[in-house]
Short mmCIF file of C-alpha atoms in Angstrom, two decimals:
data_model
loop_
_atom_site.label_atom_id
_atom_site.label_comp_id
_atom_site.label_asym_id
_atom_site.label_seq_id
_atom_site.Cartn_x
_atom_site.Cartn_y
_atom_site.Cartn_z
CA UNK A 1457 12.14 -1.60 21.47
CA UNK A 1458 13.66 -0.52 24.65
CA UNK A 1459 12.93 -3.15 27.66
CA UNK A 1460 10.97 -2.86 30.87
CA UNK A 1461 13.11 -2.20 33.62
CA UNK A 1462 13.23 -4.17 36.57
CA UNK A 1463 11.49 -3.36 39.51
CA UNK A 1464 13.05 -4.51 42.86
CA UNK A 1465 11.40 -4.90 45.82
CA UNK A 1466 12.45 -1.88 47.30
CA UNK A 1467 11.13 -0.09 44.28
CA UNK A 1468 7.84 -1.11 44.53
CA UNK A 1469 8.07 -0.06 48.60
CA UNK A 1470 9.21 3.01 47.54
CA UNK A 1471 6.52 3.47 45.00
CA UNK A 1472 3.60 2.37 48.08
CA UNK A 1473 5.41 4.63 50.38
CA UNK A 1474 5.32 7.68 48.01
CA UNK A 1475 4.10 7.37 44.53
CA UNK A 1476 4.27 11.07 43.71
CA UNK A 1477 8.09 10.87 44.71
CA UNK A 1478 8.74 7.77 42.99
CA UNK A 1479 7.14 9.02 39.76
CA UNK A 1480 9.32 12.25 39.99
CA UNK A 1481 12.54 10.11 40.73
CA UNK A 1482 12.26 8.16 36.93
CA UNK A 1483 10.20 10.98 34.89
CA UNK A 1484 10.79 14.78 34.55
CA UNK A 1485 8.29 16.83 31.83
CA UNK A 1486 8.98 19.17 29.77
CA UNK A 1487 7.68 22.63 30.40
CA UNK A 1488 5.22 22.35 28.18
CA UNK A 1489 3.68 18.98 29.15
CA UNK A 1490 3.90 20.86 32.77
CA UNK A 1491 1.50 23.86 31.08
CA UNK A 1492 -1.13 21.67 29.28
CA UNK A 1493 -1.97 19.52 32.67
CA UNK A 1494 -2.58 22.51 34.25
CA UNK A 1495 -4.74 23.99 31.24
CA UNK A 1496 -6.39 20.34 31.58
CA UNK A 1497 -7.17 21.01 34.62
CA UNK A 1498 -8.63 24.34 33.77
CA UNK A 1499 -10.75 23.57 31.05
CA UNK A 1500 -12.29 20.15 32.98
CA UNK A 1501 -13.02 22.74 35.28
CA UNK A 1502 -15.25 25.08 33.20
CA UNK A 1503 -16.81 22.31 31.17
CA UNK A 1504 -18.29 20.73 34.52
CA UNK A 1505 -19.88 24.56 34.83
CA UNK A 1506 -21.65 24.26 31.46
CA UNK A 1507 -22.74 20.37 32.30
CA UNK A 1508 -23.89 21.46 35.62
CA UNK A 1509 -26.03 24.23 33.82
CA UNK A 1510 -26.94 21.44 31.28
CA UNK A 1511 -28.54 19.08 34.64
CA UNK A 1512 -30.40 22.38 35.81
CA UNK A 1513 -32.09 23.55 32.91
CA UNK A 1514 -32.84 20.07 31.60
CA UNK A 1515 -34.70 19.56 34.74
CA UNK A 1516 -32.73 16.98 35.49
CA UNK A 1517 -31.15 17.95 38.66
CA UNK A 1518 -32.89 15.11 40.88
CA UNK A 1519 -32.97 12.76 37.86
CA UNK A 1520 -30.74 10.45 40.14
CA UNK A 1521 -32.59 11.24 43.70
CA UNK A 1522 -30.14 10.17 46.28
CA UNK A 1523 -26.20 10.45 46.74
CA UNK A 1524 -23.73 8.82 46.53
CA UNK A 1525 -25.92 5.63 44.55
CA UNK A 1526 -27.92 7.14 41.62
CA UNK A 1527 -31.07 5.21 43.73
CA UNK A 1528 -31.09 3.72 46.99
CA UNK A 1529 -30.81 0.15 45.16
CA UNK A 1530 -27.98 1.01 42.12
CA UNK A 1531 -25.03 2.90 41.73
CA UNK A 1532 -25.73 3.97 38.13
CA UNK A 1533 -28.75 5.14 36.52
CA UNK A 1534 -31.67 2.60 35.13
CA UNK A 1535 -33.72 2.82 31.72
CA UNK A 1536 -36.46 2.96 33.95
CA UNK A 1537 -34.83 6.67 34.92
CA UNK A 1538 -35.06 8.30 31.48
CA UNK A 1539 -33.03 11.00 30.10
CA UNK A 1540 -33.16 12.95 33.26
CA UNK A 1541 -31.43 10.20 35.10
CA UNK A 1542 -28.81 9.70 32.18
CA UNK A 1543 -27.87 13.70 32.42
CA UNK A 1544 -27.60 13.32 36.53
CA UNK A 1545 -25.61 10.15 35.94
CA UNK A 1546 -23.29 11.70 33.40
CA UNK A 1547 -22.58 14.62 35.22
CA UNK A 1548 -21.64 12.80 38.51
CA UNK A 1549 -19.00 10.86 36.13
CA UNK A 1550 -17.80 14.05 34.10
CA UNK A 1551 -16.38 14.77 37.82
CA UNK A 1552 -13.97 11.42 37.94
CA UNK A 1553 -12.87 13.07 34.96
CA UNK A 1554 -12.06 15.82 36.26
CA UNK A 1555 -10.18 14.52 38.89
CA UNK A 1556 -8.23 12.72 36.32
CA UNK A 1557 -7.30 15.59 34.94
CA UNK A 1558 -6.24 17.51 38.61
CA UNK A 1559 -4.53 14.41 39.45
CA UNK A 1560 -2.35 14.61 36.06
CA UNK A 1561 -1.68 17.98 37.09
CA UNK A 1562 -0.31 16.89 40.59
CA UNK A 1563 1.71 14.40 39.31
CA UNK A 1564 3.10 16.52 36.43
CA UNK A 1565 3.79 19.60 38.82
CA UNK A 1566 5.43 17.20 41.30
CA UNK A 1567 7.84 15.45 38.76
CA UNK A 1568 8.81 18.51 36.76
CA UNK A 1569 12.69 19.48 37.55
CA UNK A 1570 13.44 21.65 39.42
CA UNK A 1571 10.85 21.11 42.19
CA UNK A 1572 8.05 24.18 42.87
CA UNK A 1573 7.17 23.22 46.01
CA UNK A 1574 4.29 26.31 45.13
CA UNK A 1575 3.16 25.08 41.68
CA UNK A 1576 2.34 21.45 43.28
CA UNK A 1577 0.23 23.17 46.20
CA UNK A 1578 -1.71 25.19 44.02
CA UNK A 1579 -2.78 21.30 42.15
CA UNK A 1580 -2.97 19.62 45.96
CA UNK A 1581 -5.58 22.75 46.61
CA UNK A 1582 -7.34 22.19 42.94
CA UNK A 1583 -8.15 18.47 44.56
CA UNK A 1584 -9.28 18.84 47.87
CA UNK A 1585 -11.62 21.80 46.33
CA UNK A 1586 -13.02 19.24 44.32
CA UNK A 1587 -13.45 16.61 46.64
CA UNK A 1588 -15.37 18.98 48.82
CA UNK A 1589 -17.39 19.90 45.88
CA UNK A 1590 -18.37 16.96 45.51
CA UNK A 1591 -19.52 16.17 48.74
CA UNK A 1592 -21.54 19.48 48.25
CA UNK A 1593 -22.81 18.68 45.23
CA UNK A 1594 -24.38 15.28 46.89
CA UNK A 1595 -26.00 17.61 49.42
CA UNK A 1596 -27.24 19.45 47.48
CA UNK A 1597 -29.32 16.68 45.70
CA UNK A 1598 -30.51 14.90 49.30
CA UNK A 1599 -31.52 18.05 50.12
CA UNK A 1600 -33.94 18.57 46.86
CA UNK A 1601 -32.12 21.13 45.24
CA UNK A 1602 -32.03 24.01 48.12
CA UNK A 1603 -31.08 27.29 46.31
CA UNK A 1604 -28.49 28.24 48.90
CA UNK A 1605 -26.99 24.90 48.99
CA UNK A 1606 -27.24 24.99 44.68
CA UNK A 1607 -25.48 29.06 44.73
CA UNK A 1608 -22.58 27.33 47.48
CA UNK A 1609 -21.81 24.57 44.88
CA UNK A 1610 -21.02 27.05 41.90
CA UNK A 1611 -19.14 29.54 44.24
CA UNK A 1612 -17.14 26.18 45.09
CA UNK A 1613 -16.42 25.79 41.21
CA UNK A 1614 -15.65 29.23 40.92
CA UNK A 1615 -12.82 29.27 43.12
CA UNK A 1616 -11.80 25.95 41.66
CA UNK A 1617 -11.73 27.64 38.15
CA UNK A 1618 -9.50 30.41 40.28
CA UNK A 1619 -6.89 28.01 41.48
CA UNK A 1620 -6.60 26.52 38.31
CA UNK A 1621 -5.90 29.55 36.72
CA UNK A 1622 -3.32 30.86 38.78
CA UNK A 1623 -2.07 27.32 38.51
CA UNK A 1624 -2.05 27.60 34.23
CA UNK A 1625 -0.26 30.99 34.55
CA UNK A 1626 2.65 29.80 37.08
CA UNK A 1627 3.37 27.25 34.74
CA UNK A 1628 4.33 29.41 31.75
CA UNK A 1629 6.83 31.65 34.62
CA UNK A 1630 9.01 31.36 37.18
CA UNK A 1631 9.61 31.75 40.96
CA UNK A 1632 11.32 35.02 41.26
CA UNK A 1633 9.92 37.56 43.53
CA UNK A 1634 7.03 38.98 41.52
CA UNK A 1635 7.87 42.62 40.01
CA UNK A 1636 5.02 44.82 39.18
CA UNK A 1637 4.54 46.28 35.45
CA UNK A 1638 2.36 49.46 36.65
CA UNK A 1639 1.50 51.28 39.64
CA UNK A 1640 0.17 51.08 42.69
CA UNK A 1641 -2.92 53.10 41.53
CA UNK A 1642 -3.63 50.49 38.58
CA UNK A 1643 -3.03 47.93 40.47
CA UNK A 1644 -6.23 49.20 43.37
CA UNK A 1645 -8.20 49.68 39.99
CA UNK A 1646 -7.66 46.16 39.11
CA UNK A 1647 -8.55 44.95 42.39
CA UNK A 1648 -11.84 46.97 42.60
CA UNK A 1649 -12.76 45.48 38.83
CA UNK A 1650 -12.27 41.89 40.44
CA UNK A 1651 -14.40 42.89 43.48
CA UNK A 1652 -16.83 44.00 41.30
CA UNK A 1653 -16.70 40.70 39.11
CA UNK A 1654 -16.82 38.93 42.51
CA UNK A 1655 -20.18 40.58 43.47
CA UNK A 1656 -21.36 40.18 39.97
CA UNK A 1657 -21.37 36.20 39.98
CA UNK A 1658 -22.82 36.28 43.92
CA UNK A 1659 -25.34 38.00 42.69
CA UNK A 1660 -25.55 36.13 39.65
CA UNK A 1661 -26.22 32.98 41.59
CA UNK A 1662 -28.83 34.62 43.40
CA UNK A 1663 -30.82 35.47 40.11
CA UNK A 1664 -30.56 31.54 39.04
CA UNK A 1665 -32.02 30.77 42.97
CA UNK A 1666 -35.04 33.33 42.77
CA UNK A 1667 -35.59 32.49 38.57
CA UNK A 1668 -37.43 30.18 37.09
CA UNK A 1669 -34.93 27.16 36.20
CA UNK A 1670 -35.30 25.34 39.00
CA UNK A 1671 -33.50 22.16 38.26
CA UNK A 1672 -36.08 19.91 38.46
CA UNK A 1673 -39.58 19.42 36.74
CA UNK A 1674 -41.28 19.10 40.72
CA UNK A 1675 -41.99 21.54 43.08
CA UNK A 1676 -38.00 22.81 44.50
CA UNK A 1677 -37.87 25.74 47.17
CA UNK A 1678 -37.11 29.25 45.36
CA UNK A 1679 -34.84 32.24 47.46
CA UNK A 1680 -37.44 34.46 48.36
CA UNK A 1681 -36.49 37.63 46.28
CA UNK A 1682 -38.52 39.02 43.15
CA UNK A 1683 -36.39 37.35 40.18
CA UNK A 1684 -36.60 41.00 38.19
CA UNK A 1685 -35.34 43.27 40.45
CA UNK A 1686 -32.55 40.44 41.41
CA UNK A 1687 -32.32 40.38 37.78
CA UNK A 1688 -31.76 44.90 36.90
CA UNK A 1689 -29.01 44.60 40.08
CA UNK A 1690 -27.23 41.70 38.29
CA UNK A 1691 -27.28 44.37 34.84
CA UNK A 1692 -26.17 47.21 36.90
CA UNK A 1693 -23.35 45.38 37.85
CA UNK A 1694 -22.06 44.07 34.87
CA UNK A 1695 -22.18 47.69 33.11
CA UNK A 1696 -20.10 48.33 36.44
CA UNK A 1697 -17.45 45.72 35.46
CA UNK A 1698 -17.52 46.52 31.86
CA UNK A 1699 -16.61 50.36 33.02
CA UNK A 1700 -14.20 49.48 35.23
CA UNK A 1701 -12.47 47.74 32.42
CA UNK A 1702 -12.49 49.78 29.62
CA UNK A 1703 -11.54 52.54 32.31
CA UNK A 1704 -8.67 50.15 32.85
CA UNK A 1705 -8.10 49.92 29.32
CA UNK A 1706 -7.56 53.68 29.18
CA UNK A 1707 -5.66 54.10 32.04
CA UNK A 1708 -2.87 51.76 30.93
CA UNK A 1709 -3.17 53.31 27.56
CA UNK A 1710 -2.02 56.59 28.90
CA UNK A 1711 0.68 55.29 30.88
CA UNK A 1712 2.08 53.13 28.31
CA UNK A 1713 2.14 49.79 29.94
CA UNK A 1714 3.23 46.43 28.64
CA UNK A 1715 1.37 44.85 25.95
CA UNK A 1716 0.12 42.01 28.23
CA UNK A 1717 -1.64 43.87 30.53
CA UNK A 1718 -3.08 45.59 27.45
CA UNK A 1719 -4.20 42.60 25.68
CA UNK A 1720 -5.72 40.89 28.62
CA UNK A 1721 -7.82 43.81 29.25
CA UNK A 1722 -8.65 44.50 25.99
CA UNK A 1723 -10.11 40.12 25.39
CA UNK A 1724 -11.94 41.08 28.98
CA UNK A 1725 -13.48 43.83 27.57
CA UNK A 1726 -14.86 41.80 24.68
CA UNK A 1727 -15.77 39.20 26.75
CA UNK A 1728 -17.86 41.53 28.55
CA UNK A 1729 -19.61 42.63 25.73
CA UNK A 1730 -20.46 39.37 24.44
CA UNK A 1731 -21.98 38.30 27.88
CA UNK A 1732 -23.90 41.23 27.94
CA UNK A 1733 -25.04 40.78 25.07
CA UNK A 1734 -26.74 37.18 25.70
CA UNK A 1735 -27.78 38.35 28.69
CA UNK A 1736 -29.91 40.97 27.42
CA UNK A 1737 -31.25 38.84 24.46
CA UNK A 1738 -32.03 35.96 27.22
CA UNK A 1739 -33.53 38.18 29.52
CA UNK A 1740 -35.82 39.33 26.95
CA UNK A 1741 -37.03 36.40 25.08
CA UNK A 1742 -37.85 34.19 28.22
CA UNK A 1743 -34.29 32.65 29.14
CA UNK A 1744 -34.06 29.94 26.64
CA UNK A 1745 -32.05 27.42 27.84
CA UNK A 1746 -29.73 27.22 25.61
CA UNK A 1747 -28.97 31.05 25.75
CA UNK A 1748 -29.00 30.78 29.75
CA UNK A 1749 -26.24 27.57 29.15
CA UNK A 1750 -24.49 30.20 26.80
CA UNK A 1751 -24.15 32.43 29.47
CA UNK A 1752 -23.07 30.33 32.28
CA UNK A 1753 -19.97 30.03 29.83
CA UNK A 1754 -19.74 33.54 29.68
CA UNK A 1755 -19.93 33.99 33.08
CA UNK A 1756 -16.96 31.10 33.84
CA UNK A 1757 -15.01 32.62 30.40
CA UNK A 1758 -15.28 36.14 32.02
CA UNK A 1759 -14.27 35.35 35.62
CA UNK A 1760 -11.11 33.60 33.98
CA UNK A 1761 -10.15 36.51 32.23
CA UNK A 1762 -10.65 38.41 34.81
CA UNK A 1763 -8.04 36.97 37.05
CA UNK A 1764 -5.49 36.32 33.88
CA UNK A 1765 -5.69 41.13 33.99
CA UNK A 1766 -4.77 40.84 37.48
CA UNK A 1767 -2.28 38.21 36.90
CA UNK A 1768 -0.76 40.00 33.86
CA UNK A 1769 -0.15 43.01 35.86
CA UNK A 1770 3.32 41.54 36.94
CA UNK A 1771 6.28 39.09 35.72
CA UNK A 1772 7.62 36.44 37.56
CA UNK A 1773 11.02 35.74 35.81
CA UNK A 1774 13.11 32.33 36.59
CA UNK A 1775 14.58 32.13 39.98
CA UNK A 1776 18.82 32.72 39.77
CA UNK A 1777 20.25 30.08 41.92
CA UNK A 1778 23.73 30.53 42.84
CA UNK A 1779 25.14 27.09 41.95
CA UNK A 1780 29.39 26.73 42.51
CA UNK A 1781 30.95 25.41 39.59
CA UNK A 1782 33.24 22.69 39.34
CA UNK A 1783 36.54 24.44 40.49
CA UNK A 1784 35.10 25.99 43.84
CA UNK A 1785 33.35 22.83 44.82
CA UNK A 1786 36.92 21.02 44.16
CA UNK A 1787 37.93 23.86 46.28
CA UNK A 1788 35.85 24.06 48.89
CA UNK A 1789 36.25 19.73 49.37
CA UNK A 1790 40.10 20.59 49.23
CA UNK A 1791 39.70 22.71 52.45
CA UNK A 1792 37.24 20.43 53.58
#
């Protein structure tokens, strides 16, 4: 068994001065320790979507009433709380998990050889979107669940879920100039399907303010729009998104692009379906909360796959550094 090196003094300095850096000087990943942080990261990301869901539609969303203590006298929840205070509680510590995994994300992306300045931003970004999440998601509970405040909070996880995807994809590439794989007229058909998608889940959060799931079993404010007609512009817009990408589909069918772009469009469009599908059968059977949990899945599984279509539509191939071999650096020190 190999022993445990010594630490000097100027070591541990070193390591209190800059503990990213230090890590990075004695450890360097491989690649694909590099790509499973990120998709750590990633997946923490959309499984605090489907808990959050879980806290709303159990009622549970003021099952710990006050932030950042579960009550004004304890940190954690009591038995005296119930199982509405247990699903609050859990939640809130789901999120130091999550941080966890950001964090090993960081550290991976910053120790990984050679450095990508770009890669480690894109985990710095991950963390301060979830610290300001979080300081969201405490206003939104001393606030009694306000629907505006409840819609900001999932937009905020959305766009986490976005950095962390473009994070999991720059992992598995490098950090050549990008070079696109169609042209300019896919590419603007892309961008309107991911506007689209965009303006789906807006809307989308506005149907969960106006419906019925409140969050919590007492009386919480409402947005002041009739839930049904919120509900038949949400539907329009998904069959929107689902043309757009079968349209997209076609289009880079007839002008023979790579298979990537193909296949991403292609899982989209089943995506798509599936969502649709639970949407309608939720819609019409009284938004079961399970099916409704289902969907906010969907609707975190779709917006992923949206970006991974856009992403896919070019390659980013490994940097080529012109390095000087052994014989010109002896050179170049001999005219030195």
């Amino acid at each position: 068994m190999d022993g445990v090196p010594n630490v000097t003094r100027a070591d541990a300095k070193a390591a209190l001065r800059n503990p990213l850096a230090f890590i990075a000087e004695r450890w360097t990943p491989e690649p694909r320790t590099v790509q499973r942080a990120a998709l750590s990261a990633l997946v923490m990301a959309v499984i605090i979507v489907v808990t959050g869901g879980a806290v709303r539609l159990t009622g549970s969303g003021l099952g710990c009433p006050t932030w950042p203590k579960c009550t004004d006298d304890s940190l954690t929840a009591t038995s005296a709380m119930g199982v509405h205070g247990a699903i609050e509680f859990g939640n809130r510590m789901l999120a130091y998990v999550l941080c966890a995994a950001v964090g090993w994300a960081i550290i991976a992306a910053r120790a990984q050889k050679p450095y990508r300045r770009g890669l480690t931003r894109l985990g710095w970004a991950q963390f301060w979107i979830v610290m300001s999440n979080a300081v969201l998601g405490g206003i939104v509970v001393l606030v009694g669940l306000n629907p505006y405040t409840v819609a900001a909070h999932f937009v905020a996880t959305s766009a986490l879920i976005a950095v962390a995807t473009v994070m999991w994809q720059r992992t598995r590439e490098g950090d050549a100039a990008p070079r696109p794989l169609v042209g300019k007229a896919v590419q603007q058909l892309v961008w309107f399907l991911a506007a689209a998608a965009v303006l789906l889940i807006l809307v989308g959060t506005v149907v969960t303010g106006s419906g019925p799931h409140a969050g919590d079993s007492s009386e919480v404010e409402r947005m002041p729009f009739d839930w049904e007609t919120v509900s038949k512009l949400h539907a329009v817009l998904a069959w929107i998104v689902v043309t757009l990408t079968f349209a997209l589909w076609f289009v880079l069918k007839a002008v023979g692009a790579p298979k990537d772009p193909l296949n991403r469009t292609r899982e989209l469009f089943l995506i798509l379906l599936a969502q649709g599908v639970i949407g309608y059968v939720q819609y019409f059977t009284d938004l079961p909360e399970l099916l409704v949990g289902l969907h906010m899945l969907g609707s975190a599984v779709m917006w992923i796959w949206v970006l991974r279509v856009v992403l896919s539509l070019r390659e980013r191939p490994e940097a080529v550094t012109d390095l000087p071999g052994p014989a010109t650096h002896e050179a170049t020190l001999t005219k030195a």
